[in-house]
mmCIF file of C-alpha atoms in Angstrom:
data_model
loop_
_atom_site.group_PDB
_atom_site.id
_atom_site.type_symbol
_atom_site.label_atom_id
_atom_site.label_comp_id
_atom_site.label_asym_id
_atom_site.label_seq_id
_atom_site.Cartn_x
_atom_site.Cartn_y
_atom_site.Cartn_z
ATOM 1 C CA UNK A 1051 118.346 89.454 80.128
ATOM 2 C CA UNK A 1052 116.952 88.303 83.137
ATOM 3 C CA UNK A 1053 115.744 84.378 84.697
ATOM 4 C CA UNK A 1054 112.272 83.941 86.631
ATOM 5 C CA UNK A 1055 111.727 80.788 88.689
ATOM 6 C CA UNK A 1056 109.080 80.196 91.106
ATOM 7 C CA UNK A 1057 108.733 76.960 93.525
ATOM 8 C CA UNK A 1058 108.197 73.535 92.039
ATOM 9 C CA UNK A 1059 108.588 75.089 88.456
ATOM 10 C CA UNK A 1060 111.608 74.916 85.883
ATOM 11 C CA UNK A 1061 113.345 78.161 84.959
ATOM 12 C CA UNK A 1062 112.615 79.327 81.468
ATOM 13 C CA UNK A 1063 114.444 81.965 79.410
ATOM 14 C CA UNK A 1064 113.654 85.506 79.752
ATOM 15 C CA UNK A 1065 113.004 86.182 76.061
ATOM 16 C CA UNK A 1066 110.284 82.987 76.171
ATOM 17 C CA UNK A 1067 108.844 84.131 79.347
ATOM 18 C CA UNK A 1068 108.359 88.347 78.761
ATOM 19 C CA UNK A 1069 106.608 87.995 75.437
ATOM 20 C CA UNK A 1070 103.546 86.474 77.690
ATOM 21 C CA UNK A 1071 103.694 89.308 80.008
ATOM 22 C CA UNK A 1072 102.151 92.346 79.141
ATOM 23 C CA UNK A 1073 104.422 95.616 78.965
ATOM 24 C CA UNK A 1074 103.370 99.104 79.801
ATOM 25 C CA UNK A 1075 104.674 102.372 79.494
ATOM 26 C CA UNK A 1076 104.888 105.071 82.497
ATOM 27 C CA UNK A 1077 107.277 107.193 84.108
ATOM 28 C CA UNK A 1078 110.139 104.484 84.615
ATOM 29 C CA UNK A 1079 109.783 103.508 81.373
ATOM 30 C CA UNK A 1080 108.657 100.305 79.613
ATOM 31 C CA UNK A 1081 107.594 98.258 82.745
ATOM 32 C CA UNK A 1082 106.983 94.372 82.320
ATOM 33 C CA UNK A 1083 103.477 93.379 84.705
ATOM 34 C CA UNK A 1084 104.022 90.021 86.661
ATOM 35 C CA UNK A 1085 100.660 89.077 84.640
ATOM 36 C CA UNK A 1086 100.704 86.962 81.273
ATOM 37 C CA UNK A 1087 98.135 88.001 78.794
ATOM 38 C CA UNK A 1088 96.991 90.879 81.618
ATOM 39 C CA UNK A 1089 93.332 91.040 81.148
ATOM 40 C CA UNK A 1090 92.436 92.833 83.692
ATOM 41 C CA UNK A 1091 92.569 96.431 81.250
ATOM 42 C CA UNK A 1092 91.476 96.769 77.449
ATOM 43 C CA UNK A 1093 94.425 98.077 76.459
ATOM 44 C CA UNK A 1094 93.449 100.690 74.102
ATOM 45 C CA UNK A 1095 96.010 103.138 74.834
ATOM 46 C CA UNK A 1096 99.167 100.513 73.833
ATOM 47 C CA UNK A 1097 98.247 99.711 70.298
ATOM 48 C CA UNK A 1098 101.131 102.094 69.271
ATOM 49 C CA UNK A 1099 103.844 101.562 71.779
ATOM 50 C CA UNK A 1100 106.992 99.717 71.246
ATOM 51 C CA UNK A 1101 106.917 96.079 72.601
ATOM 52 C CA UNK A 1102 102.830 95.588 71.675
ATOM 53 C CA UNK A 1103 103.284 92.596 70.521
ATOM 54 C CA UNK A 1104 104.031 91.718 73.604
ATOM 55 C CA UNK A 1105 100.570 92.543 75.037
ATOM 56 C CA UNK A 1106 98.466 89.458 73.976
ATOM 57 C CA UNK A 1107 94.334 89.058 73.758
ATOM 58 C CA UNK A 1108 92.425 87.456 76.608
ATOM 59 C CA UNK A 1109 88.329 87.515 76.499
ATOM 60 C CA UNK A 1110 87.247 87.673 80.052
ATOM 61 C CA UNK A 1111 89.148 88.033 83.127
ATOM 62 C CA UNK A 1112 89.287 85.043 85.933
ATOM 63 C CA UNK A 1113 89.842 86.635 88.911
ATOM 64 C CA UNK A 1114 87.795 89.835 90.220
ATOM 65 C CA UNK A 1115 87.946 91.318 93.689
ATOM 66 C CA UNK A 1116 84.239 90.545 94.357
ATOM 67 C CA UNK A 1117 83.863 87.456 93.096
ATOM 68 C CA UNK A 1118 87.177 86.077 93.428
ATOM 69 C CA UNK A 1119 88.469 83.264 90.888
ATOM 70 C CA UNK A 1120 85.766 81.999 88.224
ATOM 71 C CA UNK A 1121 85.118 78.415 87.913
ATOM 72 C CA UNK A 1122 87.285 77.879 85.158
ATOM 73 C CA UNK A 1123 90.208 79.223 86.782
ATOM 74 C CA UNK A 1124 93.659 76.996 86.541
ATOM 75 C CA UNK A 1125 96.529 76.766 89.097
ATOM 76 C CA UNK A 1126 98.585 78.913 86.555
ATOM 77 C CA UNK A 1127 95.771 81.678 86.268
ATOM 78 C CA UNK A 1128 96.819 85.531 87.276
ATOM 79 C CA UNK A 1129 97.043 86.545 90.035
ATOM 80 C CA UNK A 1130 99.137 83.570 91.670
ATOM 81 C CA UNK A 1131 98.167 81.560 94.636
ATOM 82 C CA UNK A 1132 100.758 80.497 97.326
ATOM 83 C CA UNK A 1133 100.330 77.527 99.550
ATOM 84 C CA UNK A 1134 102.169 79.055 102.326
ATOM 85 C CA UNK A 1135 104.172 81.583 104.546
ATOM 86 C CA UNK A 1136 107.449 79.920 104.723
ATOM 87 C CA UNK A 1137 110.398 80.754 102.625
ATOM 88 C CA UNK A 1138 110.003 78.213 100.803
ATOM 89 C CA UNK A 1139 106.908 79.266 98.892
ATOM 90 C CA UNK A 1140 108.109 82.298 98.332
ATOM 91 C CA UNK A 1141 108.237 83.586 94.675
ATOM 92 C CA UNK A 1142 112.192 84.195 93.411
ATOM 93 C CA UNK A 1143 113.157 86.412 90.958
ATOM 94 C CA UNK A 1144 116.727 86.460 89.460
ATOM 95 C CA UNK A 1145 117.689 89.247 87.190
ATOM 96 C CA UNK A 1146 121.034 89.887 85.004
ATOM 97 C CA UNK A 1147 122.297 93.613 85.369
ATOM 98 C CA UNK A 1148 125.315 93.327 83.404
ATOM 99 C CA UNK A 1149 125.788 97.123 82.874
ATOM 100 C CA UNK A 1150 127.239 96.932 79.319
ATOM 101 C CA UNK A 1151 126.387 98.177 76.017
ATOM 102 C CA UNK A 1152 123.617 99.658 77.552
ATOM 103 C CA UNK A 1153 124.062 103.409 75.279
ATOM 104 C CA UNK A 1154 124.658 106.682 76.378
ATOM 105 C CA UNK A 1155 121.639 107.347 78.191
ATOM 106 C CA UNK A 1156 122.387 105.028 80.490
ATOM 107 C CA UNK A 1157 124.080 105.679 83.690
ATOM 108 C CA UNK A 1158 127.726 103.563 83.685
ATOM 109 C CA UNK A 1159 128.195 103.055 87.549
ATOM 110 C CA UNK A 1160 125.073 100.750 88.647
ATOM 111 C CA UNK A 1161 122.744 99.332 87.466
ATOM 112 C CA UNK A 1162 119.483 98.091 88.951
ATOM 113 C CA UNK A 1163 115.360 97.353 89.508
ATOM 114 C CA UNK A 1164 112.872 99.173 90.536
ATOM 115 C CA UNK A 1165 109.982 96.750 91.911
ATOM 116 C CA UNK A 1166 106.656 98.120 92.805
ATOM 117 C CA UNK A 1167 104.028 95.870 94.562
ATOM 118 C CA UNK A 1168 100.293 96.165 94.050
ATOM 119 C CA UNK A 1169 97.110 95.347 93.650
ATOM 120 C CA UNK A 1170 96.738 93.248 90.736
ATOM 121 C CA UNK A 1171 93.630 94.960 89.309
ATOM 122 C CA UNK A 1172 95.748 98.434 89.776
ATOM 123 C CA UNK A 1173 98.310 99.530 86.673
ATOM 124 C CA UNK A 1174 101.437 100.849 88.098
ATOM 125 C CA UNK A 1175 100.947 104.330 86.474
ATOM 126 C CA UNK A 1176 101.946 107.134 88.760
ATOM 127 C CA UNK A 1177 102.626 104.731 92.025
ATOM 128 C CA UNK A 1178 105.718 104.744 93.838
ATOM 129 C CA UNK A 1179 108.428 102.329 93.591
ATOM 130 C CA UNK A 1180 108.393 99.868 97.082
ATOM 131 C CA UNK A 1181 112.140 99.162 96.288
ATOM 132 C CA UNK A 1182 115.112 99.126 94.675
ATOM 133 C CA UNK A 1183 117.800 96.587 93.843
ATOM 134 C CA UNK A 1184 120.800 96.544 92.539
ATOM 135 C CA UNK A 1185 123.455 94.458 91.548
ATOM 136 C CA UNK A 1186 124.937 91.528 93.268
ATOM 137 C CA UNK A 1187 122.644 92.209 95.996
ATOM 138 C CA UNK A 1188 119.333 90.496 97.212
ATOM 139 C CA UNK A 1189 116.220 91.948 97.846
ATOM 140 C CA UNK A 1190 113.675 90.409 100.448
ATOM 141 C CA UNK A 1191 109.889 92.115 100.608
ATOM 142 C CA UNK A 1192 107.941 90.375 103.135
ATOM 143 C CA UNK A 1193 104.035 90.966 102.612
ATOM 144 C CA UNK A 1194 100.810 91.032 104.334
ATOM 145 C CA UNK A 1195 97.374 91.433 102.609
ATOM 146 C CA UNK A 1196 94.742 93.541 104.202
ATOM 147 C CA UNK A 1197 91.075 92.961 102.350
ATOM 148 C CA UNK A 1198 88.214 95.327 103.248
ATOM 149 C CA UNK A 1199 85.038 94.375 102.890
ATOM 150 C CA UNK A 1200 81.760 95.947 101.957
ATOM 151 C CA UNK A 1201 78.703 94.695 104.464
ATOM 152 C CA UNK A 1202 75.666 93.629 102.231
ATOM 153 C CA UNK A 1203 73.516 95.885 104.396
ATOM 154 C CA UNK A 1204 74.518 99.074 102.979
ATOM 155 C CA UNK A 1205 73.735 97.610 99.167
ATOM 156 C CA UNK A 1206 71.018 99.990 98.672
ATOM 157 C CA UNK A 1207 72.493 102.944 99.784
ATOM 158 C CA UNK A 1208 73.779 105.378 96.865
ATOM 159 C CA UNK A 1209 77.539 105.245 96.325
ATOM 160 C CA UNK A 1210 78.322 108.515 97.846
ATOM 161 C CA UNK A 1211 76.498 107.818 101.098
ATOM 162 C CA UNK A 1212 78.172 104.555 101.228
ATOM 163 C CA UNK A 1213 81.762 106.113 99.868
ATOM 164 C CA UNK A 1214 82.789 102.952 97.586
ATOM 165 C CA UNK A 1215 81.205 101.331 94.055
ATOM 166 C CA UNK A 1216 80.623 97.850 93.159
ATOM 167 C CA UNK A 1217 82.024 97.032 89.985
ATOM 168 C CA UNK A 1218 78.639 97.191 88.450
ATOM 169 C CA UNK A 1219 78.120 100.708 89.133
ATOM 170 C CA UNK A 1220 80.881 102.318 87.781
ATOM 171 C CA UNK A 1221 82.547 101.310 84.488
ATOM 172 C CA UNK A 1222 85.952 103.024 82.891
ATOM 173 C CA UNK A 1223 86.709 102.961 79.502
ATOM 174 C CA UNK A 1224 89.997 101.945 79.196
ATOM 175 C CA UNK A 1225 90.297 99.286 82.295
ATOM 176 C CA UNK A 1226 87.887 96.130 83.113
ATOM 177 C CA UNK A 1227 87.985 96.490 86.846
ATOM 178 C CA UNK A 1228 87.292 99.304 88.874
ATOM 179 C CA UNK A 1229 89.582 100.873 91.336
ATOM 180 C CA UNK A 1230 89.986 104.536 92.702
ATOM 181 C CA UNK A 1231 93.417 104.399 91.291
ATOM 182 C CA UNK A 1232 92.811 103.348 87.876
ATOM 183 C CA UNK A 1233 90.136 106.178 87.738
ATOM 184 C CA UNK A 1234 92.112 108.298 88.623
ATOM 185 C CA UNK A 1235 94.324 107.565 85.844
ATOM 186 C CA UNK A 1236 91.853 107.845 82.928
ATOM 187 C CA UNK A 1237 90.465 110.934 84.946
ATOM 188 C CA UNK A 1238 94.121 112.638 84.480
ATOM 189 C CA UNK A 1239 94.083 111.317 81.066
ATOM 190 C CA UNK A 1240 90.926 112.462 79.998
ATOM 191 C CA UNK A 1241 91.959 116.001 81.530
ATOM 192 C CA UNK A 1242 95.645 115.523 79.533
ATOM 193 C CA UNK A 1243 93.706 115.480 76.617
ATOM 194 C CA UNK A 1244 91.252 118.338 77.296
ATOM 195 C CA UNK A 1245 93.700 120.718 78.231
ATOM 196 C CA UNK A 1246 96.660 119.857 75.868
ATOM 197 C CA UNK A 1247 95.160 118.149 72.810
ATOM 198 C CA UNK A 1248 97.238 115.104 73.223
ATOM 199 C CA UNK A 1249 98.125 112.455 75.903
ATOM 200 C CA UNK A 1250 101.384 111.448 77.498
ATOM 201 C CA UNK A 1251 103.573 108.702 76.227
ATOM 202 C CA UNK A 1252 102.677 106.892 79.757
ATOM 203 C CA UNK A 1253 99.021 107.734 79.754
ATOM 204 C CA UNK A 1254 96.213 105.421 78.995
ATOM 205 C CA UNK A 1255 94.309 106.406 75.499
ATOM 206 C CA UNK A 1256 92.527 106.014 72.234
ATOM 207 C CA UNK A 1257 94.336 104.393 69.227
ATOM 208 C CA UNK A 1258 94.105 107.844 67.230
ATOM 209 C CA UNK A 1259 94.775 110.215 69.823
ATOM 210 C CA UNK A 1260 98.201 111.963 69.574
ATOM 211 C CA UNK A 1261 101.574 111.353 71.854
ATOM 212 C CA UNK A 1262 102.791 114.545 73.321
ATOM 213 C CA UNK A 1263 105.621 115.959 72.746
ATOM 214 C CA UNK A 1264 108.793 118.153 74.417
ATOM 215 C CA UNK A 1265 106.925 121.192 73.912
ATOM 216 C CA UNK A 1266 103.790 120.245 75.615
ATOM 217 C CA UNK A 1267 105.614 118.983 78.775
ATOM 218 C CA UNK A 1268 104.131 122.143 80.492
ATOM 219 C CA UNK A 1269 101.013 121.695 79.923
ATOM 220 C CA UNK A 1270 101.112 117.837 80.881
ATOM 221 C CA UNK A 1271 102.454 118.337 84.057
ATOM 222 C CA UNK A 1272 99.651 121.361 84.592
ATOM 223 C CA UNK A 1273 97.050 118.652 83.272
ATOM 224 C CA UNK A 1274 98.256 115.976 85.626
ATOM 225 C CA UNK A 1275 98.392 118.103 89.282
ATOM 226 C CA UNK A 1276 95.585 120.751 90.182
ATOM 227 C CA UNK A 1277 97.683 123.222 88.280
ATOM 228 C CA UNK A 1278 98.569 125.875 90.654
ATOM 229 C CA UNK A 1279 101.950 126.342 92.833
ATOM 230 C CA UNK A 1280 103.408 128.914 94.594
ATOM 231 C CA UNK A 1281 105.929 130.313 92.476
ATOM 232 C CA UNK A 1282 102.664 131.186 90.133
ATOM 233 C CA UNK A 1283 102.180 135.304 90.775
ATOM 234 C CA UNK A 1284 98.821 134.317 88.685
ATOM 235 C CA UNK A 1285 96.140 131.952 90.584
ATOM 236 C CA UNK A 1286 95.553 129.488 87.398
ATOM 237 C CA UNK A 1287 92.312 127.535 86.490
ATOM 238 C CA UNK A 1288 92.419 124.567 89.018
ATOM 239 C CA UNK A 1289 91.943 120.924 87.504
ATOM 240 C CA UNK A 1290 89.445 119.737 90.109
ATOM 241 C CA UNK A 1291 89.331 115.490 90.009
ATOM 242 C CA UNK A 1292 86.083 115.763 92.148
ATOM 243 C CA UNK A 1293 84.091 115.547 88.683
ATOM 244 C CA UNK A 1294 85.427 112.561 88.059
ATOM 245 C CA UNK A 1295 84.096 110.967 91.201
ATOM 246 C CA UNK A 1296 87.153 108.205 92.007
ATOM 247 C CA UNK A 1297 85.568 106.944 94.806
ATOM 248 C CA UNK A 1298 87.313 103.408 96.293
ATOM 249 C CA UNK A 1299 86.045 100.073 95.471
ATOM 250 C CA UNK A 1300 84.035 98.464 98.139
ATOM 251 C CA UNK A 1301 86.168 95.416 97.645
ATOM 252 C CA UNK A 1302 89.605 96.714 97.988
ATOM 253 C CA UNK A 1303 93.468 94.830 98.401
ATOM 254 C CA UNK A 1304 95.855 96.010 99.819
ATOM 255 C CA UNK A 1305 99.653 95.340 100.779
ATOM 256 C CA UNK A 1306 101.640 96.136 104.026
ATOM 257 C CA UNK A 1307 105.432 95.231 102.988
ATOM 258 C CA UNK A 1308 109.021 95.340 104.756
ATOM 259 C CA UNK A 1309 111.881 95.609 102.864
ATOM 260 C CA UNK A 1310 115.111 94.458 103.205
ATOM 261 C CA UNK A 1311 117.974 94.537 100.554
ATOM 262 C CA UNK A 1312 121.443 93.363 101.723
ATOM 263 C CA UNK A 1313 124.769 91.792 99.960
ATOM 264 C CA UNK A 1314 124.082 88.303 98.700
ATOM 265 C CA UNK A 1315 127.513 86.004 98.830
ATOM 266 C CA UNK A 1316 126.521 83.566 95.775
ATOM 267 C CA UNK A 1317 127.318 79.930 96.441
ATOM 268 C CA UNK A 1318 129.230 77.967 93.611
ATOM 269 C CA UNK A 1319 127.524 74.807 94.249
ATOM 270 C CA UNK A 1320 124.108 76.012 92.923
ATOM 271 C CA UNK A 1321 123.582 73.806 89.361
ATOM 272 C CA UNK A 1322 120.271 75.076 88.508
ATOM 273 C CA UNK A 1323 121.840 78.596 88.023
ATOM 274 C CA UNK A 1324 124.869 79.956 87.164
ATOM 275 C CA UNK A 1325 125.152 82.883 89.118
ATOM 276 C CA UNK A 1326 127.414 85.932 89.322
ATOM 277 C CA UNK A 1327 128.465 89.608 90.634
ATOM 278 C CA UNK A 1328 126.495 90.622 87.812
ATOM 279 C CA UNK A 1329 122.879 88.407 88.664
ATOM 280 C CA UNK A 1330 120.576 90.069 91.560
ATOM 281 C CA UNK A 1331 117.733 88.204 93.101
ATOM 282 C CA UNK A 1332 114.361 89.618 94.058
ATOM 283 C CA UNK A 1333 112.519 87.160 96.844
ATOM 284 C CA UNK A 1334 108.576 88.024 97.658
ATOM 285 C CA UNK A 1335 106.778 86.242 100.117
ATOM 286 C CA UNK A 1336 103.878 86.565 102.708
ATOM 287 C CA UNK A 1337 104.562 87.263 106.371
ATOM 288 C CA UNK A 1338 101.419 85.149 107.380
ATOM 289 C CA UNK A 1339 98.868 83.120 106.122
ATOM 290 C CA UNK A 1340 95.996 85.064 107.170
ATOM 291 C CA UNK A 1341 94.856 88.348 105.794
ATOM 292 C CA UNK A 1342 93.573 91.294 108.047
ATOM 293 C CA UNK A 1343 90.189 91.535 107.076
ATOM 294 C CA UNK A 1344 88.133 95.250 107.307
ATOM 295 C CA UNK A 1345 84.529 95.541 106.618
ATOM 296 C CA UNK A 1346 82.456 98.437 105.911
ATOM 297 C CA UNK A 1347 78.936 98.188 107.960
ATOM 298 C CA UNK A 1348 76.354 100.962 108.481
ATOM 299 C CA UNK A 1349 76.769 102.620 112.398
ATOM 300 C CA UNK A 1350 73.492 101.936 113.426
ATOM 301 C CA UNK A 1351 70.947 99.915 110.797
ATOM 302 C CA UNK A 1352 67.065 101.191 111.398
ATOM 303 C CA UNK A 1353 66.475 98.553 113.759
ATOM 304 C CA UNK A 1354 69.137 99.370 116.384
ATOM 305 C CA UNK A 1355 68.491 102.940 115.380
ATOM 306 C CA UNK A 1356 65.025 102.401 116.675
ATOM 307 C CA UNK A 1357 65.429 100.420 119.622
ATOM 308 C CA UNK A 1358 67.912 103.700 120.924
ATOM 309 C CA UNK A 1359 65.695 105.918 120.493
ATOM 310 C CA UNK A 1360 63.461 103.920 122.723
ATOM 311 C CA UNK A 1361 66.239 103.832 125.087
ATOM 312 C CA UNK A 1362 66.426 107.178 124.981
ATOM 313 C CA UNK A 1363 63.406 108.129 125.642
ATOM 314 C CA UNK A 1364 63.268 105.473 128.395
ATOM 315 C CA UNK A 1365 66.673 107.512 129.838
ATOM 316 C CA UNK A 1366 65.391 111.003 129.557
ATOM 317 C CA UNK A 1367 61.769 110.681 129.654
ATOM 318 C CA UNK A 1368 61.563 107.850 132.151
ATOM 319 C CA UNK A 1369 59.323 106.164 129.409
ATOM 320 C CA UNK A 1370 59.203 103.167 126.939
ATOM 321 C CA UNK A 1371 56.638 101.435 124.516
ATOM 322 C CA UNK A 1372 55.015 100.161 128.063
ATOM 323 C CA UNK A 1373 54.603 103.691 129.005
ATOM 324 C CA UNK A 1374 52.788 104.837 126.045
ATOM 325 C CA UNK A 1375 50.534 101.906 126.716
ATOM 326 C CA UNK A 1376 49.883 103.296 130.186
ATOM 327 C CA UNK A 1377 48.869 106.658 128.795
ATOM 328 C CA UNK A 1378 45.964 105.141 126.198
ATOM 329 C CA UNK A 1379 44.993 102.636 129.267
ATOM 330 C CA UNK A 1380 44.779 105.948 131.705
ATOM 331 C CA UNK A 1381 42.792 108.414 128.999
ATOM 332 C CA UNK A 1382 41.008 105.290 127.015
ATOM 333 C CA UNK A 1383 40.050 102.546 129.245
ATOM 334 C CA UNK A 1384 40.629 103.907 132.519
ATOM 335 C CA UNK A 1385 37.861 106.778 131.813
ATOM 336 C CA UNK A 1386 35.048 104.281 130.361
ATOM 337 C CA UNK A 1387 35.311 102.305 133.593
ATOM 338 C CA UNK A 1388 35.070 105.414 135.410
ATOM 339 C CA UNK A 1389 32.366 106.327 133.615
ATOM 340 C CA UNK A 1390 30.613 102.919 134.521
ATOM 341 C CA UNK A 1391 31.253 103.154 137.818
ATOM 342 C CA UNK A 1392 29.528 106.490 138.006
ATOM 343 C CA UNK A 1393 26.595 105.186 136.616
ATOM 344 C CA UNK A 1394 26.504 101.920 138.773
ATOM 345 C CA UNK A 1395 26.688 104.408 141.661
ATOM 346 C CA UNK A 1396 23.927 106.318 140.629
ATOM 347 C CA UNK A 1397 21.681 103.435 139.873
ATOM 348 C CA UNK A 1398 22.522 101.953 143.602
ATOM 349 C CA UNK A 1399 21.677 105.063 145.519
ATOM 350 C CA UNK A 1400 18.387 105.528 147.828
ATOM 351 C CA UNK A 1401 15.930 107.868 147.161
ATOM 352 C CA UNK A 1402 14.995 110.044 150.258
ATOM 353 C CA UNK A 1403 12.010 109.544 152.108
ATOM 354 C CA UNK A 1404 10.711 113.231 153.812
ATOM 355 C CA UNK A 1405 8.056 112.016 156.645
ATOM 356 C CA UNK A 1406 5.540 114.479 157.631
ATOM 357 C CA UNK A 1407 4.541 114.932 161.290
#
């Protein structure tokens, strides 16, 4: 079926490799996640889908956007690290598209890959495809990362003032890390189920919940959007996602990407592979080696909040902490000396002496 190989490692037989990665179901159909074991959701809703097997148990997850890996992290944990920018680290992907025997649902004249890139703590439910290859033909996606950054300053502000979560303040139910996108996803499941009884073949959900069928496609697809559209003469009951409060995370990934897919003329000398018109090769690798960093601070913290208002009033007012210092000295001090003085005065003056002729 298909080859992976990745630098300074062997290639291994599809078969051997895909039973450790964990398959999903969405709109393109069964999708295979570049993750073995995929911890990073409970998997709840895939007890029942074809391929579960596939999906195998891990405890605890090793790598989290806040804290990054764990200490007992390998080399070979999920999500991969690269030790460089260059083509030569990049990751290589080569896939067998031989279009035959593939049924009659299948489309006879190409055959190819959709690839979607992502952050690893996201499931590709509902996200667009980055690319698309086909066959005999090789795809290059050249990525940069861009991490934002939550400043520790704004830690006791309430989630809404701040406009992200830590993973400790928000937990879902069917994923182990938070992200506005999987929340989304259990929101529109959740609402799926309300509305319709039932959830979507490609929707997150509980072992004894039912798959919906042909006839409820309607109502899915009403479940899913905000329900209304324009060829409606009626004005339906909007399904308003604002209850569900999918704010982002304040640790967030994301990935900038260029594609470019052109014809790939296959040398006969390679040994490692035998490649063909039928094989198609998928190449990822990082445009730099440093990430654009973004961090979410507060405006103006209470200090520099204070110190403008002085300025302010300094601007406006023509007065400053000095100033209000001035005013107790003037109506405080300055009237008990005056006070003193008056009574010095008084003591120092000479009575008059009237002489009688």
């Amino acid at each position: 079926m298909s080859k992976t190989k990745s630098p300074k490692t062997r290639s291994v037989l599809p078969k051997n490799y895909l039973r450790e990665f964990s398959s999903i179901t969405s709109l393109h159909g069964i999708m295979y996640l570049g993750e073995p074991n995929r911890p990073l959701f409970e998997r709840m809703a895939f007890l029942n889908h074809t391929h579960s097997e596939n999906i195998l148990q891990k405890n605890e997850s090793v790598w989290t956007p806040e804290n990054r890996y764990s200490i007992n992290a390998t080399p070979f944990d999920l999500p991969w690290r690269v030790t460089g920018d260059t083509i030569e680290n990049a990751v290589r992907l080569v896939f067998n598209l031989k279009n035959t025997n593939l049924g009659g649902h299948c489309p006879e004249t190409d055959s190819g890959l959709t690839i979607i890139v992502h952050n690893p703590a996201d499931t590709p439910i509902g996200m667009k495809p980055t690319a698309y290859v086909t066959r005999n033909n090789m795809l290059s996606i050249s990525l940069s990362i861009v991490v934002i950054h939550t400043s520790p300053k704004i830690t006791n502000w309430t989630p809404k003032n701040r406009n992200c979560y830590f993973q400790n303040e928000k937990k879902l139910k069917f994923f182990k890390i938070y992200t506005s996108h999987n929340c989304e996803v259990e929101c529109r499941a959740n609402n799926t189920l309300e509305e319709c009884g039932c959830n979507a073949y490609f929707q997150p959900r509980d072992p004894n919940v039912l798959v919906c069928g042909s006839n409820s496609t309607d109502c899915v697809r009403e479940s899913m959007t905000i329900g209304y559209s324009i060829f409606d003469k009626q004005l339906k009951k909007l399904n308003n996602m604002d209850g569900c409060e999918c704010l982002p995370a304040c640790m967030d990934i994301r990935y900038d990407y260029e594609t470019v897919e052109f014809f790939r003329n296959w040398t006969t000398n390679s040994t490692s592979l035998k490649i063909n018109e039928d094989k198609s090769m998928v190449m990822a690798y990082y445009r730099r080696k440093l990430a654009v960093s973004i961090q979410k601070s507060p405006l103006m913290p209470f200090s520099e909040l204070l110190g403008n208002i002085g300025g302010l009033f300094g601007l406006f007012l023509g007065c400053s902490i000095v100033s209000f210092f001035e005013i107790i000295y003037f109506f405080v001090i300055r009237l008990y000396f005056n006070q003193r003085d008056r009574r010095m005065a008084k003591s120092k003056i000479m009575p008059n002496i009237i002489l009688d002729e």
